[in-house]
Amino acid sequence: MAEFKKADSMLEWFDQRLGVVNFAKVMMTEYWIPKNINFLWAMGVLLTVLFTFLLVSGIFLLMYYKPDAAMAFDSVNYTIMQEVAYGWLFRHIHAVGASVVFLVIYIHMFTGIYYGSYKKGREMIWISGMLLFVLFSAEGFSGYMLPWGQMSYWAAYVITEIFGGIPVIGDELVVWIRGNFYVADSTLTRFFMLHVLLIPLAILGAIVFHFYSLRFPHVNNEDGEFFDFDEEAEKYLAGNKKESKVVPFWPVFLSKDFFVLGFFMLFFFYLVFFHYSFAMDPINFDKADGLKTPAHIYPEWYFLWSYEVLRGWFFEIAGISGKDLGLMAFGFANIIFVLLPWLDRSPMVKPANQRPYFKYWFWLMMADLMVLTEFGKLPPTGPNAWVGFWASLVFLVLFIALPFITKAEAKKVEGK
Amino acid sequence: MKEFKILAVIMALVGITYYGIEPYAHSVMHPEVAPADFSFKDLKNVDTKLAGNVENGKVLVEANCIACHAIEKAGHPAVMPNADAAASYGVVPPDLSQAGRIYDKNYLANFIFDPVSAMHLQHKYSPESGKAFPMPSYNWMTPQEIMDVVAYLQSIAPKVAEGKDAHKATFEAACGRCHSMKYAGIEAATPVDTIKTYMGATPPDLSQYIKSRGEHYLHSFINDPQLLLKGTSMPRVGLSEKAQEEVIAYMEEIGDSKKAERESLGVWVLLYTFIFAILAYLWKRKIWSEVH
């Protein structure tokens, strides 16, 4: 063992044993972030805070929730909402937080796409982020089942049914996932396990990985500019703070994040206390009833666009049934974003509006996603079904065309 | 400033999407129906302008009603226990102690004249169905006699109902013969098997209906169920506006008992968060003045 001299302070005592001084430098005071950023760069910290809210409120809910088909509904709506002191507050934070976390995830994700923060060395940041998106989706879906209301039940029924479309093993797979021939107590209990243990563990791991993946390629900036971080850090440390293109994570970057966080929390708590029904659908305050299908079944808002990609294909084409076509489109929609770094063939890292072709692609995609989201909720009848079909087709075409569009863009820019 | 422009773009995109999936989608899925009518204008069989005679009404009630109905308030207890009454009639006949207060006058008079048309249940008790509503029509009475009965029932009914206990009494009289309210410990007066046979389906427990249906829906639905749920066997019960407000207030007291706490705490949390945001802004300005 190394020779330890007697420590003069508590800090030194810990530093001798844990290297806290260096650790704080690496993680906080000498972790360099570009200075040229706007408030969209605060979304990561917002997400970290929201995830913490979800984790803490979830732990409190876990103390009273009963994962049993006969007791779940009342344990949520009576015990937690009305008997436990401030139980309603934890449930509202948890339910609204789960919805709002997706809003911020989407803003974070489209910020990444807009500024081209997924390529030229930043591929692993993008992939780990998309992994988090998938894990949060699974977490959201499994959690939505737990109150065991009508929409919990029927959304679970419809979504697990999707796996039945997989060739050969489909039917058996659905039974295996549900643990029964229909959505039942066994389904509830296993989704409870997934929601409170397996998926959160995976999320925690993926968050650490996502943060780690930022260290080498560094955070992008508002102009997509590449510069030497070490050089800029030296300038900063030498006292040329105003000239340096970087700022330390603590306190400079975080001070801005806290400011954004403060105003975001005003919005969040307004929703929690006064405007929560978008996240707590009234229909889910009817207890699950496997014999009574609700008039309208729809997923939570953040799944609507991919649900509509699935639902848009309602007629047979070339001998393939609408259902199978929808499943293929749905599968495509769920993996295609991960491949973005390789679909974008232009080496330009610039905000979308400074890219001659990509800007059209970006705003078209945003518009299409909004149309899909809107029509994913509306009943799929009459003209709505056709809007859904075309919007779904446009989604596929946009992604298939992306490599060609960006290749042409690269040529155009080179030719200048 | 650039950051405000970005914020405006995001707010516009989020706002448009929100409008589409919430207010707009809900207006498509749940179209507005005719406004609630608490004077029940469609019922015109009895001239309700006639002044009723309480004394004569008492005689008529004692001759015609108390063979089946209890009127505890006037010293007429139930003829038999609930389960037996339910087995005999299909549903427990209501105690009429509160009838003069909770039911609208026009509705009550026309109900006595012809219950099925007052309840909007002609589809259930059609001649082809072979079913008959347990209470006969008193269309042989003169309008004056019917108004005498109404006047008597109004004279014995309690005048006011305020506070949770009174709301509960109104709820039990208006809804409690068919519906349970588990979270308030209220079980339907008619046993569950009997009411299921009588109605065709078990009437739902109303503990969370203030949340699942909401005040706006209940306001129209209780006034006339057929408007929102065509073909339902739930009758139009004919509650006066005041009595319906008491029923809905009770559903909220039970189903959303923390509403007052939520709304008062909300203001404090927003205030606290606002102060945090202002301090965070000032701190950010200080820190960034060194680097900009």
XYZ file of C-alpha atoms in Angstrom:
708
model
C 0.000 0.000 0.000
C 1.094 3.502 -0.784
C 2.412 5.724 1.972
C -0.412 7.992 3.338
C 0.469 11.220 5.052
C -1.955 12.571 7.615
C -4.623 14.633 5.885
C -4.964 18.335 6.797
C -8.563 18.651 5.711
C -11.563 16.510 5.053
C -11.241 17.218 1.333
C -7.674 15.990 1.403
C -8.726 12.888 3.337
C -11.229 11.979 0.647
C -8.865 13.028 -2.118
C -6.195 10.650 -0.855
C -8.653 7.789 -0.945
C -10.954 8.596 -3.874
C -9.144 11.182 -5.956
C -12.120 13.510 -5.677
C -10.211 16.612 -6.785
C -9.278 15.080 -10.098
C -12.672 13.498 -10.453
C -14.415 16.844 -10.033
C -12.103 18.358 -12.644
C -12.751 15.630 -15.181
C -16.509 15.572 -14.604
C -17.271 19.213 -13.887
C -14.814 22.084 -13.821
C -12.636 20.929 -16.728
C -15.261 19.164 -18.786
C -15.427 21.501 -21.756
C -18.583 22.485 -23.600
C -18.707 24.836 -26.609
C -19.715 28.382 -25.784
C -21.604 28.887 -29.019
C -24.871 27.208 -27.988
C -28.502 28.133 -27.402
C -31.113 26.927 -24.923
C -31.715 23.757 -26.956
C -28.420 22.506 -25.501
C -30.105 22.399 -22.081
C -32.418 19.533 -23.041
C -29.991 16.863 -21.816
C -29.947 18.316 -18.316
C -33.733 18.749 -18.447
C -34.052 15.079 -19.307
C -31.731 14.071 -16.480
C -33.830 16.075 -14.036
C -37.104 14.683 -15.393
C -35.761 11.151 -15.178
C -34.815 11.799 -11.547
C -38.356 13.070 -10.896
C -39.757 9.906 -12.461
C -37.426 7.688 -10.471
C -38.177 9.327 -7.125
C -41.947 9.614 -7.638
C -41.918 6.023 -8.908
C -40.227 4.807 -5.732
C -42.948 6.441 -3.639
C -45.716 4.987 -5.811
C -44.106 1.575 -5.547
C -44.748 1.550 -1.804
C -48.514 1.424 -2.284
C -49.072 0.036 -5.760
C -50.365 -3.568 -6.034
C -49.427 -5.417 -9.239
C -52.500 -7.630 -9.226
C -55.385 -7.440 -11.700
C -57.916 -7.476 -8.861
C -56.219 -4.748 -6.804
C -54.180 -2.568 -9.168
C -56.932 -0.131 -10.172
C -58.063 0.631 -6.630
C -54.528 0.766 -5.275
C -53.842 3.595 -7.720
C -57.147 5.452 -7.785
C -58.179 5.023 -4.178
C -55.140 4.245 -2.017
C -52.582 6.404 -3.786
C -54.834 9.149 -5.108
C -57.020 9.621 -2.047
C -55.695 7.882 1.069
C -51.914 8.337 1.063
C -50.751 11.828 2.029
C -49.678 13.549 -1.195
C -49.978 10.253 -3.073
C -51.873 12.154 -5.762
C -48.910 14.492 -6.133
C -46.510 11.629 -6.782
C -48.877 10.089 -9.273
C -49.423 13.363 -11.094
C -45.670 14.023 -11.244
C -45.096 10.490 -12.490
C -47.838 10.524 -15.140
C -47.228 14.061 -16.389
C -43.458 13.531 -16.174
C -43.725 10.435 -18.354
C -45.536 12.413 -21.012
C -43.384 15.532 -20.833
C -40.161 13.509 -20.866
C -41.109 12.424 -24.388
C -41.738 16.011 -25.439
C -38.221 16.889 -24.322
C -36.783 13.716 -25.872
C -38.301 14.705 -29.208
C -36.976 18.269 -28.925
C -33.532 16.851 -27.997
C -33.657 14.393 -30.887
C -34.780 16.863 -33.535
C -32.222 19.375 -32.265
C -29.621 16.689 -32.957
C -31.000 16.137 -36.439
C -31.306 19.844 -37.204
C -27.717 20.639 -36.229
C -26.263 17.429 -37.709
C -25.006 16.253 -34.317
C -25.090 12.598 -35.317
C -22.218 12.335 -37.771
C -18.492 12.747 -38.275
C -17.447 11.123 -35.036
C -20.703 11.577 -33.140
C -22.348 8.353 -34.319
C -22.157 6.650 -30.918
C -23.843 9.623 -29.230
C -26.696 9.257 -31.683
C -26.958 5.472 -31.347
C -26.902 5.531 -27.549
C -29.519 8.279 -27.648
C -31.765 6.221 -29.886
C -31.229 3.257 -27.578
C -32.513 5.461 -24.765
C -35.493 6.405 -26.900
C -36.360 2.734 -27.380
C -35.909 2.004 -23.667
C -38.024 5.000 -22.648
C -40.707 3.836 -25.081
C -40.736 0.394 -23.494
C -40.795 2.013 -20.059
C -43.683 4.268 -21.046
C -45.665 1.432 -22.559
C -45.165 -0.967 -19.635
C -45.954 1.769 -17.120
C -49.150 2.739 -18.867
C -50.501 -0.740 -18.214
C -50.068 -0.584 -14.450
C -53.141 1.479 -13.405
C -55.170 -1.281 -15.096
C -57.725 1.048 -16.609
C -59.591 0.522 -19.867
C -56.929 2.190 -22.012
C -54.146 0.369 -20.118
C -55.804 -2.878 -20.994
C -56.758 -2.235 -24.586
C -53.532 -0.480 -25.548
C -51.686 -3.491 -24.124
C -53.987 -5.764 -26.089
C -53.437 -3.940 -29.396
C -49.667 -3.503 -28.999
C -48.960 -7.100 -27.914
C -51.161 -8.225 -30.803
C -48.692 -6.545 -33.194
C -46.137 -9.263 -32.457
C -48.632 -11.767 -33.870
C -47.741 -10.424 -37.313
C -44.211 -11.829 -37.154
C -44.060 -14.820 -39.560
C -44.077 -18.411 -38.250
C -43.654 -17.734 -34.515
C -46.124 -14.809 -34.254
C -49.028 -16.502 -32.509
C -46.872 -18.336 -29.982
C -44.879 -15.175 -29.359
C -48.000 -13.218 -28.377
C -48.964 -15.886 -25.840
C -45.404 -15.945 -24.526
C -45.348 -12.156 -24.068
C -48.755 -12.039 -22.373
C -48.266 -15.174 -20.292
C -51.828 -16.034 -21.242
C -54.067 -16.210 -24.296
C -55.366 -12.738 -23.570
C -54.078 -9.763 -21.591
C -54.452 -10.948 -17.998
C -53.051 -10.830 -14.497
C -49.883 -12.581 -15.674
C -49.358 -9.810 -18.250
C -49.786 -7.108 -15.629
C -47.321 -8.679 -13.206
C -44.568 -9.205 -15.776
C -44.960 -5.692 -17.180
C -44.720 -4.461 -13.603
C -41.379 -6.255 -13.283
C -40.181 -4.763 -16.569
C -41.327 -1.288 -15.563
C -39.797 -1.143 -12.099
C -36.692 -3.250 -12.510
C -35.335 -4.474 -15.817
C -35.984 -1.450 -18.027
C -34.945 1.180 -15.427
C -31.689 -0.726 -14.912
C -31.083 -0.705 -18.639
C -31.965 3.001 -18.805
C -29.498 3.873 -16.038
C -26.783 1.976 -17.900
C -27.693 3.597 -21.200
C -27.651 7.089 -19.661
C -24.124 6.533 -18.344
C -23.102 5.249 -21.765
C -24.743 8.216 -23.514
C -22.828 10.668 -21.299
C -19.604 8.746 -21.827
C -20.077 8.754 -25.601
C -19.983 12.565 -25.491
C -16.486 12.735 -24.047
C -14.352 12.080 -27.128
C -16.246 13.678 -30.026
C -17.481 16.476 -27.696
C -20.742 18.369 -27.790
C -21.652 19.988 -31.115
C -22.257 23.737 -31.368
C -24.693 26.069 -33.070
C -22.632 26.384 -36.278
C -21.303 22.832 -36.486
C -17.776 24.257 -36.183
C -14.886 21.869 -35.496
C -12.091 23.179 -33.301
C -9.360 21.920 -31.008
C -10.920 21.562 -27.559
C -7.549 21.225 -25.801
C -6.277 24.461 -27.280
C -9.468 26.333 -26.361
C -9.416 24.845 -22.868
C -5.873 26.098 -22.357
C -6.953 29.584 -23.366
C -9.770 29.413 -20.835
C -7.533 28.187 -18.063
C -4.978 30.877 -18.867
C -7.659 33.447 -18.140
C -8.682 34.310 -21.700
C -12.246 33.346 -20.911
C -13.817 35.720 -23.389
C -11.695 34.540 -26.332
C -11.979 30.850 -25.628
C -14.577 28.918 -27.585
C -15.312 26.634 -24.631
C -16.765 26.908 -21.156
C -16.542 24.439 -18.278
C -19.559 22.255 -17.502
C -19.582 23.645 -13.962
C -20.459 26.353 -13.250
C -20.819 28.052 -16.637
C -22.772 25.535 -18.689
C -24.939 24.412 -15.781
C -25.798 27.976 -14.769
C -27.483 28.382 -18.129
C -29.167 24.988 -17.800
C -30.567 25.850 -14.384
C -32.044 29.006 -15.828
C -33.719 27.055 -18.649
C -34.726 24.387 -16.133
C -36.380 26.989 -13.885
C -38.728 28.196 -16.591
C -39.314 24.688 -17.876
C -40.329 23.598 -14.356
C -42.905 26.389 -14.241
C -44.490 24.854 -17.327
C -44.128 21.331 -15.912
C -45.716 22.085 -12.529
C -48.512 24.022 -14.184
C -49.331 20.795 -16.047
C -48.942 18.651 -12.921
C -51.400 20.676 -10.856
C -53.791 22.250 -13.320
C -53.675 20.596 -16.710
C -52.927 16.897 -16.502
C -55.681 15.120 -18.419
C -53.603 14.982 -21.637
C -51.293 12.651 -19.699
C -53.980 10.877 -17.648
C -56.646 9.937 -20.156
C -60.141 10.045 -18.633
C -60.955 6.663 -20.187
C -58.263 5.100 -18.028
C -60.316 5.928 -14.927
C -62.656 3.123 -15.987
C -61.383 -0.181 -14.686
C -60.037 -2.660 -17.273
C -62.794 -4.794 -18.763
C -61.788 -7.448 -21.270
C -65.379 -7.795 -22.470
C -66.000 -4.145 -23.238
C -63.953 -2.548 -26.002
C -63.753 1.263 -25.768
C -65.134 3.198 -28.753
C -61.721 4.712 -29.523
C -58.420 3.024 -28.759
C -55.303 5.114 -29.138
C -51.846 5.085 -27.565
C -50.303 7.950 -25.636
C -49.493 10.952 -27.832
C -45.794 10.147 -28.204
C -46.530 6.855 -29.958
C -49.176 8.267 -32.282
C -46.875 8.886 -35.270
C -45.581 5.313 -35.379
C -49.055 3.954 -34.618
C -50.337 5.845 -37.656
C -47.521 4.451 -39.827
C -48.815 1.020 -38.770
C -52.478 1.888 -39.268
C -52.090 3.830 -42.532
C -51.852 0.617 -44.575
C -55.415 -0.570 -44.631
C -55.759 -2.265 -48.014
C -54.074 -5.067 -49.897
C -51.277 -4.225 -52.354
C -49.810 -6.882 -54.680
C -51.251 -9.718 -52.665
C -49.830 -8.501 -49.345
C -52.494 -7.688 -46.767
C -52.813 -4.190 -45.340
C -51.995 -5.543 -41.904
C -48.681 -7.022 -43.071
C -47.776 -3.886 -45.003
C -48.510 -1.819 -41.914
C -46.293 -4.073 -39.827
C -43.429 -3.749 -42.296
C -43.810 0.046 -42.372
C -43.975 0.094 -38.562
C -40.795 -1.984 -38.294
C -39.079 0.342 -40.773
C -40.192 3.463 -38.849
C -38.867 2.084 -35.588
C -35.342 1.338 -36.776
C -34.783 3.968 -39.433
C -33.847 6.835 -37.113
C -30.969 4.788 -35.710
C -29.434 4.562 -39.170
C -29.516 8.324 -39.742
C -25.718 8.826 -39.524
C -25.341 6.537 -42.533
C -28.379 7.738 -44.449
C -27.052 11.295 -44.415
C -24.306 11.063 -47.028
C -23.333 14.712 -46.948
C -20.234 15.443 -44.828
C -21.611 18.882 -43.926
C -22.160 19.491 -40.222
C -24.292 22.620 -40.279
C -27.695 23.705 -39.029
C -30.310 22.362 -41.457
C -31.256 25.822 -42.711
C -27.710 26.328 -44.016
C -27.817 23.112 -46.024
C -29.259 23.581 -49.536
C -31.295 20.340 -49.780
C -31.398 18.923 -46.289
C -33.443 21.872 -45.005
C -36.380 20.853 -47.183
C -36.058 17.276 -46.047
C -35.967 18.275 -42.378
C -39.032 20.503 -42.407
C -40.985 18.068 -44.584
C -40.220 15.300 -42.122
C -41.324 17.475 -39.189
C -44.573 18.320 -40.979
C -45.168 14.678 -41.851
C -44.574 13.562 -38.262
C -47.082 16.151 -37.069
C -49.678 14.965 -39.580
C -49.060 11.349 -38.553
C -49.405 12.277 -34.866
C -52.654 14.128 -35.478
C -54.268 11.429 -37.600
C -52.983 8.695 -35.293
C -55.488 9.958 -32.767
C -58.457 10.647 -35.029
C -60.770 7.744 -35.896
C -59.383 6.088 -39.088
C -62.534 6.434 -41.130
C -63.305 7.993 -44.513
C -60.746 10.561 -45.677
C -58.776 10.198 -42.421
C -57.696 6.717 -43.499
C -56.327 8.091 -46.762
C -54.493 10.966 -45.077
C -52.948 8.326 -42.818
C -51.921 6.234 -45.803
C -50.292 9.098 -47.693
C -48.554 10.485 -44.616
C -47.220 7.009 -43.870
C -46.022 6.634 -47.461
C -44.360 10.068 -47.377
C -42.519 9.023 -44.209
C -41.065 5.946 -45.919
C -40.205 7.828 -49.115
C -38.468 10.609 -47.164
C -36.115 8.159 -45.499
C -35.507 6.124 -48.635
C -34.711 9.338 -50.508
C -32.440 10.788 -47.833
C -29.170 9.186 -49.062
C -29.802 10.445 -52.597
C -30.774 13.938 -51.452
C -27.725 14.310 -49.232
C -25.394 12.826 -51.861
C -26.661 15.418 -54.346
C -26.184 18.092 -51.695
C -22.593 17.003 -51.103
C -21.903 17.281 -54.847
C -23.489 20.690 -55.095
C -21.504 22.050 -52.161
C -18.260 20.544 -53.496
C -18.856 22.011 -56.934
C -19.058 25.523 -55.532
C -33.172 37.693 -30.512
C -32.327 34.333 -31.964
C -33.192 32.272 -28.896
C -36.685 33.765 -28.770
C -37.155 32.893 -32.426
C -36.203 29.281 -31.710
C -38.553 29.239 -28.726
C -41.370 30.644 -30.853
C -40.855 27.939 -33.504
C -40.919 25.166 -30.869
C -43.964 26.628 -29.150
C -45.776 26.848 -32.485
C -44.971 23.230 -33.427
C -45.935 21.925 -29.986
C -49.034 24.128 -29.857
C -50.343 22.989 -33.239
C -49.743 19.324 -32.374
C -51.368 19.744 -28.975
C -54.414 21.434 -30.448
C -54.804 18.599 -32.956
C -54.508 15.673 -30.570
C -56.365 17.149 -27.618
C -59.140 19.764 -28.116
C -59.683 19.014 -31.794
C -59.516 15.196 -31.631
C -61.815 15.151 -28.614
C -64.358 17.375 -30.368
C -64.370 14.850 -33.232
C -64.692 11.817 -30.954
C -67.230 13.422 -28.621
C -69.428 15.827 -30.600
C -71.407 18.408 -28.635
C -75.015 17.480 -27.878
C -78.108 19.599 -27.201
C -77.785 21.549 -23.954
C -79.293 20.059 -20.807
C -82.983 20.922 -20.354
C -83.937 21.128 -16.698
C -87.552 22.079 -17.360
C -88.138 18.938 -19.457
C -90.054 20.918 -22.064
C -90.821 17.848 -24.173
C -93.252 16.582 -21.466
C -96.663 18.176 -21.918
C -99.260 15.690 -20.664
C -99.974 17.519 -17.422
C -100.696 21.198 -17.053
C -98.250 22.140 -14.309
C -99.691 25.622 -13.934
C -102.540 24.158 -11.864
C -102.045 24.850 -8.156
C -101.960 21.575 -6.229
C -103.909 20.860 -3.047
C -101.612 19.348 -0.407
C -104.452 17.838 1.655
C -106.003 16.094 -1.306
C -102.549 15.050 -2.481
C -101.938 13.318 0.864
C -105.157 11.332 0.455
C -104.246 10.347 -3.115
C -100.700 9.311 -2.157
C -101.906 7.173 0.709
C -104.456 5.508 -1.564
C -102.209 4.982 -4.587
C -98.503 5.049 -3.765
C -97.624 3.560 -0.411
C -98.560 0.002 -1.373
C -95.191 -0.085 -3.134
C -93.274 3.066 -2.091
C -91.868 3.869 1.297
C -92.175 7.475 2.484
C -90.105 7.397 5.673
C -90.464 11.142 6.078
C -94.257 10.816 6.378
C -94.216 7.722 8.560
C -94.638 5.066 5.875
C -91.795 2.546 6.189
C -90.769 0.205 3.379
C -93.261 -2.590 2.851
C -90.568 -5.245 2.628
C -86.773 -5.533 2.787
C -84.803 -4.265 -0.241
C -83.931 -7.727 -1.549
C -87.575 -8.854 -1.490
C -88.785 -5.600 -3.031
C -86.156 -5.916 -5.753
C -87.197 -9.523 -6.412
C -90.840 -8.455 -6.686
C -90.444 -5.373 -8.902
C -87.034 -5.908 -10.562
C -85.623 -2.876 -8.756
C -86.219 -1.407 -5.288
C -89.011 1.196 -5.592
C -87.786 4.608 -4.444
C -88.650 6.076 -1.065
C -90.618 9.228 -1.956
C -89.460 11.343 1.006
C -87.194 13.454 -1.215
C -89.110 13.104 -4.492
C -90.692 16.559 -4.239
C -87.284 18.184 -3.997
C -84.888 16.215 -6.179
C -87.188 15.787 -9.189
C -88.250 18.650 -11.390
C -91.917 19.513 -10.902
C -92.868 19.173 -14.565
C -90.948 15.906 -14.836
C -92.538 14.461 -11.691
C -96.083 15.294 -12.810
C -95.527 13.803 -16.264
C -93.763 10.789 -14.778
C -96.841 9.977 -12.704
C -98.951 10.377 -15.839
C -96.725 8.072 -17.929
C -93.377 6.890 -16.473
C -91.951 5.300 -19.628
C -92.205 8.370 -21.873
C -90.888 10.618 -19.097
C -87.847 8.355 -18.699
C -87.221 8.173 -22.471
C -87.340 4.392 -22.270
C -89.883 3.718 -25.038
C -87.260 1.602 -26.834
C -86.925 -0.690 -23.829
C -90.617 -1.014 -22.969
C -91.895 -1.185 -26.544
C -95.030 -3.282 -27.110
C -92.913 -5.891 -29.009
C -90.493 -6.310 -26.082
C -93.223 -7.808 -23.902
C -91.675 -5.926 -20.974
C -93.645 -3.644 -18.726
C -92.310 -0.973 -16.404
C -93.175 -1.993 -12.824
C -95.018 1.260 -12.086
C -98.304 1.713 -13.942
C -99.266 4.957 -15.674
C -101.599 7.152 -13.662
C -103.012 8.682 -16.834
C -106.524 8.093 -15.488
C -105.979 10.759 -12.867
C -107.025 14.282 -13.747
C -104.226 16.846 -14.145
C -105.520 18.504 -10.983
C -105.179 15.268 -9.012
C -101.646 14.712 -10.313
C -100.697 18.246 -9.303
C -102.194 17.593 -5.860
C -99.873 14.570 -5.482
C -96.906 16.688 -6.621
C -97.851 19.441 -4.173
C -98.002 16.968 -1.324
C -94.629 15.410 -2.184
C -93.113 18.882 -2.366
C -94.597 19.791 0.996
C -92.944 16.892 2.836
C -89.542 17.102 1.128
C -86.592 18.724 2.941
C -85.981 22.183 1.545
C -82.203 22.478 1.399
C -79.279 20.122 1.013
C -75.833 21.539 1.670
C -72.594 19.869 2.638
C -71.257 16.417 1.977
C -73.859 14.462 4.014
C -76.733 16.169 2.232
C -75.037 15.574 -1.116
C -74.740 11.944 -0.156
C -78.467 11.738 0.667
C -79.321 13.237 -2.721
C -76.939 10.827 -4.456
C -78.435 7.819 -2.687
C -81.999 8.875 -3.486
C -81.220 9.749 -7.109
C -78.683 7.056 -8.093
C -78.218 4.626 -5.225
C -80.949 2.127 -6.062
C -78.936 0.912 -9.088
C -75.402 2.311 -8.760
C -72.748 1.520 -6.174
C -70.065 3.943 -5.079
C -67.342 1.701 -3.737
C -65.009 4.517 -2.650
C -67.787 5.893 -0.431
C -68.819 2.472 0.854
C -72.196 2.762 -0.869
C -73.661 -0.416 -2.281
C -76.629 -0.270 -4.658
C -79.932 -0.839 -2.816
C -80.974 -3.408 -5.415
C -78.866 -6.594 -5.179
C -76.369 -6.882 -8.026
C -77.874 -9.970 -9.707
C -81.369 -8.533 -9.653
C -80.335 -5.186 -11.083
C -78.320 -6.903 -13.801
C -81.411 -8.799 -14.949
C -83.554 -5.688 -14.693
C -81.199 -3.368 -16.604
C -79.595 -5.865 -18.979
C -76.125 -5.046 -17.624
C -74.719 -4.220 -14.220
C -74.923 -0.443 -13.741
C -71.346 0.814 -13.300
C -69.797 1.762 -9.981
C -69.654 5.558 -9.947
C -66.595 6.077 -7.708
C -64.398 7.425 -10.498
C -67.016 8.740 -12.911
C -66.141 12.334 -12.100
C -62.707 11.512 -13.577
C -63.598 9.121 -16.367
C -66.600 11.089 -17.663
C -65.944 14.539 -16.252
C -68.367 17.198 -15.095
C -69.190 18.403 -18.603
C -70.300 14.966 -19.792
C -72.190 14.123 -16.600
C -74.066 17.415 -16.828
C -75.619 16.360 -20.162
C -75.714 12.632 -19.516
C -77.664 12.649 -16.251
C -80.133 15.123 -17.708
C -80.870 12.831 -20.665
C -78.763 9.658 -21.087
C -80.158 8.913 -24.556
C -78.444 11.999 -26.003
C -74.975 10.593 -25.354
C -75.608 6.869 -25.148
C -78.434 6.046 -27.501
C -80.324 2.898 -26.535
C -79.028 2.730 -22.975
C -81.443 1.297 -20.444
C -80.532 3.992 -17.961
C -83.634 6.151 -17.544
C -83.797 9.899 -17.664
C -84.308 10.380 -13.944
C -85.629 13.940 -14.081
C -83.392 15.590 -11.490
C -83.826 19.295 -10.943
C -80.772 21.375 -11.779
C -80.033 21.849 -8.080
C -80.306 18.128 -7.277
C -78.084 17.237 -10.236
C -75.470 19.722 -9.030
C -75.549 18.033 -5.621
C -75.098 14.597 -7.199
C -72.131 15.781 -9.257
C -70.683 17.595 -6.230
C -70.860 14.333 -4.294
C -69.215 12.400 -7.109
C -66.385 14.936 -6.982
C -66.140 14.826 -3.179
C -65.646 11.062 -3.403
C -63.856 10.625 -6.721
C -61.534 13.648 -6.577
C -61.295 14.271 -2.850
C -57.911 16.024 -3.085
C -58.989 18.668 -5.571
C -58.865 21.574 -3.123
C -55.470 20.472 -1.786
C -54.143 20.095 -5.337
C -55.254 23.535 -6.424
C -54.006 25.390 -3.373
C -50.646 23.586 -3.257
C -50.247 24.171 -6.997
C -50.163 27.933 -6.551
C -47.394 27.702 -3.938
C -45.297 25.321 -6.001
C -45.547 27.616 -9.035
C -44.575 30.598 -6.921
C -41.567 28.727 -5.514
C -40.512 27.606 -8.976
C -40.851 31.142 -10.314
C -38.512 32.462 -7.611
C -36.056 29.675 -8.431
C -36.207 30.596 -12.116
C -35.528 34.280 -11.409
C -32.572 33.471 -9.132
C -31.217 31.021 -11.697
C -31.467 33.726 -14.360
C -29.589 36.257 -12.243
C -26.887 33.712 -11.438
C -26.540 32.799 -15.105
C -26.146 36.468 -16.047
C -23.408 36.880 -13.488
C -21.522 33.749 -14.570
C -21.818 34.379 -18.292
C -20.751 38.034 -18.026
C -17.251 36.676 -17.382
C -17.112 34.607 -20.530
C -18.950 36.763 -23.052
